[in-house]
Coordinates of C-alpha atoms in Angstrom, one line a residue:
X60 CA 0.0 0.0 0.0
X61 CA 1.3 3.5 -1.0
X62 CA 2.0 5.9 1.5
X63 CA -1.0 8.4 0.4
X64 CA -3.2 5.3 0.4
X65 CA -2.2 4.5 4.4
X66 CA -2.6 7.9 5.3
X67 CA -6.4 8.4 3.9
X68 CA -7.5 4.8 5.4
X69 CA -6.2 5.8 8.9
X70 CA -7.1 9.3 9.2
X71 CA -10.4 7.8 7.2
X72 CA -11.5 6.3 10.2
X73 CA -13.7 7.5 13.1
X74 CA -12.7 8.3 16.4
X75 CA -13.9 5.3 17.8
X76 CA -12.4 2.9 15.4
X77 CA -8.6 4.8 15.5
X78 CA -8.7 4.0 19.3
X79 CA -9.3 0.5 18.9
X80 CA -7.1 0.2 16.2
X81 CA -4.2 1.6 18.7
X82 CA -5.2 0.1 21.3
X83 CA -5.1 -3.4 19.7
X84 CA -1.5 -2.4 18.5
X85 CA -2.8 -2.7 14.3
X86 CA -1.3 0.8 14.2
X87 CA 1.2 2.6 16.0
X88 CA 0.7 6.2 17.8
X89 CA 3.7 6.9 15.6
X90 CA 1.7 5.5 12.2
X91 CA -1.1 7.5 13.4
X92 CA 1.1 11.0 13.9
X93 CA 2.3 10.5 10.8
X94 CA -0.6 9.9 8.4
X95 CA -2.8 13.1 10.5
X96 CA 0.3 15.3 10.2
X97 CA 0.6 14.3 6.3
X98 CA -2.8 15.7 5.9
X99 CA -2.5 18.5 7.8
X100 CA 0.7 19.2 5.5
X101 CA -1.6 19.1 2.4
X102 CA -4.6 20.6 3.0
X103 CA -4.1 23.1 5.9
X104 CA -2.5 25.5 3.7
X105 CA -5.9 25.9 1.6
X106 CA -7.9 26.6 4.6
X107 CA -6.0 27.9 7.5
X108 CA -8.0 25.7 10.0
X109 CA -4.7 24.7 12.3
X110 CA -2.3 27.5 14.3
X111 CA 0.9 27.2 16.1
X112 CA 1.4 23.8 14.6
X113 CA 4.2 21.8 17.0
X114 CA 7.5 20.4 15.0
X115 CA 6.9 17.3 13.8
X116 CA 9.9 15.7 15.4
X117 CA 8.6 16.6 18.6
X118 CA 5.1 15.3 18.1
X119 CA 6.8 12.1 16.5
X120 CA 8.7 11.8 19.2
X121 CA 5.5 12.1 22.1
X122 CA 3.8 9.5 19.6
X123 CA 6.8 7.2 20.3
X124 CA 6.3 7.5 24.2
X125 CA 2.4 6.9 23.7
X126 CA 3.6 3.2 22.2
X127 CA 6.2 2.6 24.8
X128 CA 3.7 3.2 27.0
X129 CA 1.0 0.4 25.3
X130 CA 3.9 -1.7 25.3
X131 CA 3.9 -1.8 28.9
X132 CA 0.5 -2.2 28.8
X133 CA -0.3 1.5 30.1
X134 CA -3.0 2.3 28.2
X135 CA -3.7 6.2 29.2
X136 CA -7.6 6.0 27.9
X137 CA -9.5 6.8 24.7
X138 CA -7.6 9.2 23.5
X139 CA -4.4 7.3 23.5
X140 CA -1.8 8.7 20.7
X141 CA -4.9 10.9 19.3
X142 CA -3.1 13.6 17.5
X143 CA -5.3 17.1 18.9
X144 CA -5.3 20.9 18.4
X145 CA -7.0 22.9 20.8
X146 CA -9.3 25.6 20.3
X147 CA -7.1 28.7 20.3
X148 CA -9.3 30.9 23.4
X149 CA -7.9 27.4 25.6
X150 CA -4.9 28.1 27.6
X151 CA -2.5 25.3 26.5
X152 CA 0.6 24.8 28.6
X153 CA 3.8 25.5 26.9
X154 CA 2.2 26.1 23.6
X155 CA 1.5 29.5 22.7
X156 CA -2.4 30.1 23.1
X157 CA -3.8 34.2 20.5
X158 CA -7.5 33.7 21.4
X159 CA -6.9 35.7 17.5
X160 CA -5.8 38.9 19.2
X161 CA -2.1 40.5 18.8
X162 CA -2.7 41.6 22.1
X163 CA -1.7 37.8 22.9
X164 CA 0.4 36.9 20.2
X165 CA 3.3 35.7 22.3
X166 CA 1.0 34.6 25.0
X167 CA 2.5 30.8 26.2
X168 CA 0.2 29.9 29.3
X169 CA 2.1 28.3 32.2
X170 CA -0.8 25.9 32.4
X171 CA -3.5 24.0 31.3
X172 CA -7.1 24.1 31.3
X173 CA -9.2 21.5 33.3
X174 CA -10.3 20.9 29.5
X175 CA -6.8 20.7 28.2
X176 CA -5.8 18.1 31.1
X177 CA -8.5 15.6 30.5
X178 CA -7.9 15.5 26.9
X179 CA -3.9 14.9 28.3
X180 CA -5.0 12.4 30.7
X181 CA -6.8 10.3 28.3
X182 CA -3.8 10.5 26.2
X183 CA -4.5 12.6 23.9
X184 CA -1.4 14.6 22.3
X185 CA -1.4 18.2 21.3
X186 CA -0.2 19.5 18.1
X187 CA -0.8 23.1 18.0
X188 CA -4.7 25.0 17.6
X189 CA -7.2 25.6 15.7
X190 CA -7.8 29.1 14.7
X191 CA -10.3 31.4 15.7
X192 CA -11.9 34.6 15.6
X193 CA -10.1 38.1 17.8
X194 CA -11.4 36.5 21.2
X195 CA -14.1 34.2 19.8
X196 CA -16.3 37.3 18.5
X197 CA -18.6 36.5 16.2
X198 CA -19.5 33.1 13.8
X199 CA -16.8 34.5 11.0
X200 CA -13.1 33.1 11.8
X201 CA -10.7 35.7 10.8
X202 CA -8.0 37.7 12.8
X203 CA -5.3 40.1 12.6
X204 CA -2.5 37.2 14.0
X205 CA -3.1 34.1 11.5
X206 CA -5.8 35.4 9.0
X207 CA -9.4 33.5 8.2
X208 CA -10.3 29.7 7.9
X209 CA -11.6 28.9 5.0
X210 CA -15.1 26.6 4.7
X211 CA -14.2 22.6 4.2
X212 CA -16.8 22.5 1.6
X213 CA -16.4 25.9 -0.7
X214 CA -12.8 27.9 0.6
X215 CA -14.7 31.0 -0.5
X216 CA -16.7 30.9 2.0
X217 CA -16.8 31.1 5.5
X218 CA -16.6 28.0 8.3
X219 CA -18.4 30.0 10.9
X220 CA -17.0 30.1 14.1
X221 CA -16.2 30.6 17.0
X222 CA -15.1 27.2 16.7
X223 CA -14.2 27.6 12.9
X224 CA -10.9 26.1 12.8
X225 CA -11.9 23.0 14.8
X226 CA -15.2 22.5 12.4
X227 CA -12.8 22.8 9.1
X228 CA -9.8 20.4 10.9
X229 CA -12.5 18.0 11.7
X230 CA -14.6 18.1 8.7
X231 CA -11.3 17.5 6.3
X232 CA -10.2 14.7 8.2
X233 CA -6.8 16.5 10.0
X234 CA -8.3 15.8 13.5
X235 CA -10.2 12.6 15.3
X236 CA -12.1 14.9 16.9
X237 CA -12.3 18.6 18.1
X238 CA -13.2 20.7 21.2
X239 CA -15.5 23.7 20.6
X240 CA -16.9 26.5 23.4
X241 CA -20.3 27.8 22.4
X242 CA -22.2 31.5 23.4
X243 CA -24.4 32.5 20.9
X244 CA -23.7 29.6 18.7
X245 CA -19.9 28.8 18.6
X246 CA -20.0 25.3 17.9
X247 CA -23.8 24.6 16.6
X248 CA -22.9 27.3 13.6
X249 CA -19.8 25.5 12.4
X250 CA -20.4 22.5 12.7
X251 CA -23.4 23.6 10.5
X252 CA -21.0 25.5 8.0
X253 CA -19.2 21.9 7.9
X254 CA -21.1 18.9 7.9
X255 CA -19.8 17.9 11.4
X256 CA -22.2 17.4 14.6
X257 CA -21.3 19.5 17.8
X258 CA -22.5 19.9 21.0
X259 CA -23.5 22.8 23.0
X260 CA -23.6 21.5 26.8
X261 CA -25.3 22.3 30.2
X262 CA -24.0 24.6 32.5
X263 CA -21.7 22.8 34.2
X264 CA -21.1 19.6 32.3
X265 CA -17.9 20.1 30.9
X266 CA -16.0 22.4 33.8
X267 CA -14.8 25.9 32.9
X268 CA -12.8 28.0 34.8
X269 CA -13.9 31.2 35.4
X270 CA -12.4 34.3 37.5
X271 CA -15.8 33.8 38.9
X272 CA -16.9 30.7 39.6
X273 CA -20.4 31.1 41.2
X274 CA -22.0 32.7 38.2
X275 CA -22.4 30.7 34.9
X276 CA -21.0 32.0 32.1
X277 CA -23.5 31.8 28.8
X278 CA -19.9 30.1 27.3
X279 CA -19.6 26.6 27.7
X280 CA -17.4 23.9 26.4
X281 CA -18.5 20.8 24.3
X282 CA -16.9 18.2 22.2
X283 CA -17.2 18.1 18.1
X284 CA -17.1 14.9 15.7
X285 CA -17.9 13.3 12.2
X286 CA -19.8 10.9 14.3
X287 CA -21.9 10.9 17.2
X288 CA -20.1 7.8 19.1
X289 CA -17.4 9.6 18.5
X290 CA -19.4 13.0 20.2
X291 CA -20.5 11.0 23.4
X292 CA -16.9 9.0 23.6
X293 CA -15.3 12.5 23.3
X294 CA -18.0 14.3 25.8
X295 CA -17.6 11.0 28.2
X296 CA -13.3 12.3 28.6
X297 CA -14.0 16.2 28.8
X298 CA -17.4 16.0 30.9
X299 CA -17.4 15.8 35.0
X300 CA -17.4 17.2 38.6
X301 CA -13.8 19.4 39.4
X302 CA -13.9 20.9 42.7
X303 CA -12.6 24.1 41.6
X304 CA -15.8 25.1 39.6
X305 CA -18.5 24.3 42.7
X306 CA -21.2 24.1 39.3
X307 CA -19.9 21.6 37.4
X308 CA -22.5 18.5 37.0
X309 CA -21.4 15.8 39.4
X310 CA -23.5 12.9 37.4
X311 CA -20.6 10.2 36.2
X312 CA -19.7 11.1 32.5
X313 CA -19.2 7.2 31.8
X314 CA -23.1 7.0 30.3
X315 CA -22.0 8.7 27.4
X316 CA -19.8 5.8 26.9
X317 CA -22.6 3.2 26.9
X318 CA -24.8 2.1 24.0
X319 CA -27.1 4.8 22.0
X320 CA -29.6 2.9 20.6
X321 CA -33.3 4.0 21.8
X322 CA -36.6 3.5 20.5
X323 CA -38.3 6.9 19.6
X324 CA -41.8 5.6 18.7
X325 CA -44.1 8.6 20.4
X326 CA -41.5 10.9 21.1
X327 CA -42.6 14.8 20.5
X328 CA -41.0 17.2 19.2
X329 CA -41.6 20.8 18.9
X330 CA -40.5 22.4 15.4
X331 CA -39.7 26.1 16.6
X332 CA -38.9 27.2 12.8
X333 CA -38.4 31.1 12.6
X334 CA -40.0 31.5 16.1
X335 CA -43.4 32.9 15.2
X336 CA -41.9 35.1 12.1
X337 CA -39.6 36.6 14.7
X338 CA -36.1 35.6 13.1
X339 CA -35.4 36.2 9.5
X340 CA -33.8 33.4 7.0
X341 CA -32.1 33.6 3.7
X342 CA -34.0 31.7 1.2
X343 CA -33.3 28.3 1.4
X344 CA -32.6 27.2 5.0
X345 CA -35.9 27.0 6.5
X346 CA -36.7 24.7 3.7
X347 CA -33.7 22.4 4.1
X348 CA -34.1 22.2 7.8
X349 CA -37.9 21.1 7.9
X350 CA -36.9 18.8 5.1
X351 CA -35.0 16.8 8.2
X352 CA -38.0 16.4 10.1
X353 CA -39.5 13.7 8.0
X354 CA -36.8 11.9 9.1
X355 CA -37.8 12.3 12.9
X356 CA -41.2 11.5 11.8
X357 CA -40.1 8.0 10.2
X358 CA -38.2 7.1 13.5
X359 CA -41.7 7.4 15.2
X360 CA -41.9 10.9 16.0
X361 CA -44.4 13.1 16.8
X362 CA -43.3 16.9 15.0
X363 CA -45.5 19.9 15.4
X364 CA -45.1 23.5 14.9
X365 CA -44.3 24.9 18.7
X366 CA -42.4 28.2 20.5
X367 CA -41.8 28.5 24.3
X368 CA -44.7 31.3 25.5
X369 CA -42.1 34.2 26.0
X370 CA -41.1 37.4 23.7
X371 CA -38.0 36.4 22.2
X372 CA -36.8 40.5 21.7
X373 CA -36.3 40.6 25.4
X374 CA -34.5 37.2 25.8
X375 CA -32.6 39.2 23.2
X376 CA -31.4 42.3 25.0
X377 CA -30.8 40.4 28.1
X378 CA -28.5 38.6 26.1
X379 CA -26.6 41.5 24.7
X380 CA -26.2 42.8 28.3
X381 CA -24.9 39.9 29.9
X382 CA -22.7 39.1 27.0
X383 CA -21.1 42.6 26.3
X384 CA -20.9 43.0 30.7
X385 CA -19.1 39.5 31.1
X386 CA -16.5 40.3 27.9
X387 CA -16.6 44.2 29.1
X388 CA -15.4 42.7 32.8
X389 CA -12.2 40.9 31.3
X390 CA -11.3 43.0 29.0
X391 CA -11.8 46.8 30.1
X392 CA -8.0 47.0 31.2
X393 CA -6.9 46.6 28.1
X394 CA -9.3 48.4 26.6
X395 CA -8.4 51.7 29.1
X396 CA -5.0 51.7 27.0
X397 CA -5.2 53.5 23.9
X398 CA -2.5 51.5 22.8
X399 CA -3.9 48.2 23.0
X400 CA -7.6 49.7 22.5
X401 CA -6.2 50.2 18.8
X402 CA -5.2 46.4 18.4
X403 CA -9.1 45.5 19.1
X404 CA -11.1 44.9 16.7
X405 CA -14.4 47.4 16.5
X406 CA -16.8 44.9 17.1
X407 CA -14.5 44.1 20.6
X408 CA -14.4 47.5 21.6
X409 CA -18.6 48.0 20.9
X410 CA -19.3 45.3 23.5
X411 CA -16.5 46.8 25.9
X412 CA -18.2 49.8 25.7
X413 CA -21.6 48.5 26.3
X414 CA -20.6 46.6 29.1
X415 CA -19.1 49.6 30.2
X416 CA -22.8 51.5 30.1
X417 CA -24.7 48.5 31.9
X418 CA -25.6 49.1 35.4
X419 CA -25.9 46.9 37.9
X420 CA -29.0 46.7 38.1
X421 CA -29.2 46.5 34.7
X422 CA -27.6 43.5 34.6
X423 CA -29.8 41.9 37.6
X424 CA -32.8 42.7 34.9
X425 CA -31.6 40.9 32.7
X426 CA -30.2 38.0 34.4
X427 CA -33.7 38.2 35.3
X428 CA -35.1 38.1 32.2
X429 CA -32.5 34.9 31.3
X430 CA -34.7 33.0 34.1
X431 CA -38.1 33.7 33.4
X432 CA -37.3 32.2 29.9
X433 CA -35.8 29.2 30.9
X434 CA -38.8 28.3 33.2
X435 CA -40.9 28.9 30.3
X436 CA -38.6 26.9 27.8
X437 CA -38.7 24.2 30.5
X438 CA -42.6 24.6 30.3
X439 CA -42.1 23.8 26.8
X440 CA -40.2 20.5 27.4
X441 CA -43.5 19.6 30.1
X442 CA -45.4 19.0 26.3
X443 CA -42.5 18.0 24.2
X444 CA -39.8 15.8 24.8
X445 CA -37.7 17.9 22.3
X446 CA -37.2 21.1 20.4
X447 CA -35.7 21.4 17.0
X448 CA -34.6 24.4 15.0
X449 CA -31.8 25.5 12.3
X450 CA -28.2 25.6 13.5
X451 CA -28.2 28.9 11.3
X452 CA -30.0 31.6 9.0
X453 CA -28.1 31.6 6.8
X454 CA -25.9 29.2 4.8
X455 CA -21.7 29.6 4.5
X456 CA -21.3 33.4 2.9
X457 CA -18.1 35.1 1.3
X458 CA -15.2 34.4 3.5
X459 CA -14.3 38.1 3.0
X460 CA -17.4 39.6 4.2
X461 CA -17.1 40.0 8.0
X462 CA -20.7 39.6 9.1
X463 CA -23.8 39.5 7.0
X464 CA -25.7 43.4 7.3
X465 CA -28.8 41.9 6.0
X466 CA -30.9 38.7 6.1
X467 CA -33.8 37.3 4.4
X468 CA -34.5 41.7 3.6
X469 CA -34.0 42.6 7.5
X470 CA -30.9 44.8 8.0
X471 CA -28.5 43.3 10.9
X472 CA -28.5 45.9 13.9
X473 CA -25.2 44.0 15.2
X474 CA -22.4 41.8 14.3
X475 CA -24.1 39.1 15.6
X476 CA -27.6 39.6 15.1
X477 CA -27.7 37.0 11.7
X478 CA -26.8 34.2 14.7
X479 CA -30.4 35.4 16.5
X480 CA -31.8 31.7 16.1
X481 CA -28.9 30.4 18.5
X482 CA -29.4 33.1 21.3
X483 CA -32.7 31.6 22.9
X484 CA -31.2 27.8 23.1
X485 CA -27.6 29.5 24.7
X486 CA -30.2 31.9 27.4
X487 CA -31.9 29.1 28.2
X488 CA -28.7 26.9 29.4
X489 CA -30.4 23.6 27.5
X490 CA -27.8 21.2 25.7
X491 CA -28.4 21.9 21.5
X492 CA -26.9 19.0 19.0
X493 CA -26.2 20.4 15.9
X494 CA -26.3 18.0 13.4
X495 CA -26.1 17.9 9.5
X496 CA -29.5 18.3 7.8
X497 CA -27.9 18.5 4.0
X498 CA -27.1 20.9 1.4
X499 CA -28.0 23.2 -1.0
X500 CA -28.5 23.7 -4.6
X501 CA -24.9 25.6 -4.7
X502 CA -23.4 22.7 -2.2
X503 CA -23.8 24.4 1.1
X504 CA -24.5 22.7 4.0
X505 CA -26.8 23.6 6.7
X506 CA -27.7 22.2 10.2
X507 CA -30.5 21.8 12.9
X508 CA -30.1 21.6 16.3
X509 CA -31.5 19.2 18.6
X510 CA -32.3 20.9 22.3
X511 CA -33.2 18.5 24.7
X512 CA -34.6 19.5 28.4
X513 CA -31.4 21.3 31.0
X514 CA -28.8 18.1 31.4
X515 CA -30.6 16.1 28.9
X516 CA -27.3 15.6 26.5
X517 CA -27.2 11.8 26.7
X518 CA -30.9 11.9 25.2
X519 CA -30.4 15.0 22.7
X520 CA -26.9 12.3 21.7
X521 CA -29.4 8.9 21.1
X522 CA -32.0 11.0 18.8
X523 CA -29.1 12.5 16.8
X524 CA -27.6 8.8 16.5
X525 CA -30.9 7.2 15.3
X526 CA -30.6 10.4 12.8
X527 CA -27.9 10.0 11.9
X528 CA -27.9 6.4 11.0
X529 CA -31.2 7.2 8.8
X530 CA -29.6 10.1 7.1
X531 CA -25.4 9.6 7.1
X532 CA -24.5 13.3 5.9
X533 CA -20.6 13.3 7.1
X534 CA -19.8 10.0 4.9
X535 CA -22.6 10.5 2.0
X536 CA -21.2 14.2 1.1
X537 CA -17.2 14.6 2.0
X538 CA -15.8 17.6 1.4
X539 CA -14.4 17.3 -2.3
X540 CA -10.8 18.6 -1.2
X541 CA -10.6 15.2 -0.2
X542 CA -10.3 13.3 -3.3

């Protein structure tokens, strides 16, 4: 077998199958390095989807420890020789960590995050980042210190974001599997943009660590994968109690390692579509998304047009105030410096300033208003056992446009506001599975998300699995880059 043929069948495989392939010793951590870093070699350079790449020798040379260590019989977990690049907002230890911004280009972090240890724990070995945009702002990945990710499927067009480089790495086969954070749609969006499945989670279930640890954050983390035994395998290592976030969920993260088969006979599901006429959609996405319901309806589903009873414009503005407070709280210092105020972006600085305006009780208003919705979108899930709506409103644009101004003939009052569909699912602090729902006429891909009741991620996992298996977007549509 050719050396291009060996690389494609191992990096070819899912996450799943690669760890039992190196734990039964058919290939080598060092086999394994080499065929990922092979690929990365050939297509990174056409998207831009991986950072601070490691030298190879070096990662060769952890891949060679990883087999002494089999050898011995040490087998470290399921991530065993995995070759992984970490979202670029994670602090990595010894490996220099942007979050996009030349305010941090030189920025090495003297240690991990409780994220970045699992993934080290379970053996997992880091080659560099994936690329993201200035401090995660906005579904668009481009920034000042690496430049913009191109889309897996059209590299004119954008991968989304914030958690753009991971989608793109995953999608074109570079990485097993990726991690992702999510506020207003940093993982559900990408994924969407790529054909991948990601997973917005709980508050609490994977652990973050916050300067302030008693108040969620709307950002959580969540894993990312081509498949979703690969998602729950990948959420089973990153998910669990650490006693230096008091919040984190305590429940053992071992059920996501356990079977996913489930009958769905009678299950309902609520179809929140555009949310009343609330959200606008360019042409075509709507369509595609409730195309993916028949599916639901052939695994025995129940699917019916329903919205949570609450005004979304509210839900809305509280968001904005939380968001642009918790980024105007870390930030400000920086921001007080005209020197480094000039290396921010403008959107940056806009939601510095506005957390600068919110008062505090401003702020209790609309935490306020953040509760009053999730009691009504737990109403909701008192009548339906799930919620589904598009992982986007629009499909991948012009990688050189940095936001969209207007969609479906509604001008875009902010940066963000063409991501409004995300913003209810991340206020109400629900798990969302964003999984493929297909393409367009021009090849686009789109997504829905799957929002299952607060810590219900094992059950929002089963219904994607049984859609997935009746649908099979990652493998039926590859990216063509590939061949």
């Amino acid at each position: 077998m050719s050396k291009a043929a060996e690389t494609t069948e191992i990096v070819n495989l899912d996450a799943n199958a690669l760890s039992s392939a190196i734990k039964s010793k058919q290939v080598s951590c060092v086999e394994v390095m080499n065929a990922y870093l092979d690929r990365v070699d050939r297509l990174n350079p056409r998207v831009n989807a991986i950072v601070s790449l490691l030298p190879r020798q070096d990662l060769l040379d952890q891949a060679s420890t990883r087999d002494a260590q089999l050898a011995r019989g040490d087998l470290l977990g399921w991530m065993h020789g995995f070759p992984h690049a970490i979202k670029d907002l994670e602090p990595t230890r010894g490996i220099r960590t942007t979050m996009g911004s030349p305010l941090f280009k030189n920025f090495v972090p003297a240690a991990d995050s409780i994220l970045v240890e699992r993934i080290r724990l379970a053996g997992g070995i880091i080659i560099g980042k994936t690329n993201v945009p200035e401090f995660g702002l906005g579904s668009q990945t481009y920034n000042p210190v690496f430049g913009t990710t191109l889309n897996a499927y059209d590299q004119s067009k954008t991968c989304g974001g914030s958690s753009g480089g991971a989608a793109v790495a995953l999608a074109l086969r570079m990485l097993p599997v990726a991690d992702g954070s999510d506020n207003g749609g940093s993982i559900r969006n990408p994924a969407a943009f790529n054909n991948v499945f990601g997973l917005r989670t709980s508050f609490g279930r994977v652990p973050s660590l916050f300067t302030e640890v008693f108040m969620p954050s709307i950002s959580v983390h969540g894993p990312m994968a081509r498949t979703v035994p690969d998602l729950a395998m990948f959420l089973s290592v990153i998910a669990g109690y650490d006693a230096r976030t008091p919040l984190s969920i305590r429940q053992d993260p071992a059920e996501f390692a356990g079977p996913l088969a489930r009958d769905f006979k009678g299950t309902r599901i609520g179809w929140v579509g555009d949310f009343g006429g609330h959200i606008p959609f360019e042409s075509g996405v709507l369509d595609l998304c409730k195309g993916a319901l028949k599916v639901f309806e052939a695994l025995g589903c129940t699917v019916e047009p329903a919205i949570p009873d609450y005004p979304l414009e509210p839900v809305w503005d509280s968001w904005l105030k939380i968001r642009a407070w918790q980024i105007g709280a870390m930030l400000n210092g920086p921001y007080a410096e005209p020197a480094k105020r000039a290396l921010m972006k403008p959107e940056l600085q806009w939601e510095i300033e506005s957390g600068l305006k919110a008062g505090a009780f401003e702020i209790v208003d609309a935490l306020t208003v953040r509760t009053a919705w999730y009691q009504a979108v737990r109403t909701f899930f008192e009548k339906y056992d799930f919620m589904i709506a598009p992982a986007g409103q629009v499909f991948p644009f012009d990688a050189a446009l940095h936001w969209p101004i207007e969609v479906g003939g509604a001008s875009m009052d902010t940066y963000h506001r063409w991501m409004e569909v995300m913003i209810p699912i991340s206020m109400s602090g629900c798990p969302a599975l964003s999984a493929p729902a297909g393409f367009n006429e021009r090849g686009l891909p789109m997504g829905i998300q799957i929002v299952g009741p607060n810590h219900a991620e094992l059950a929002c996992i089963q219904l994607a699995h049984a859609y997935d298996q009746a649908t099979n977007w990652v493998t039926k549509r590859p990216p063509s880059v590939l061949s």
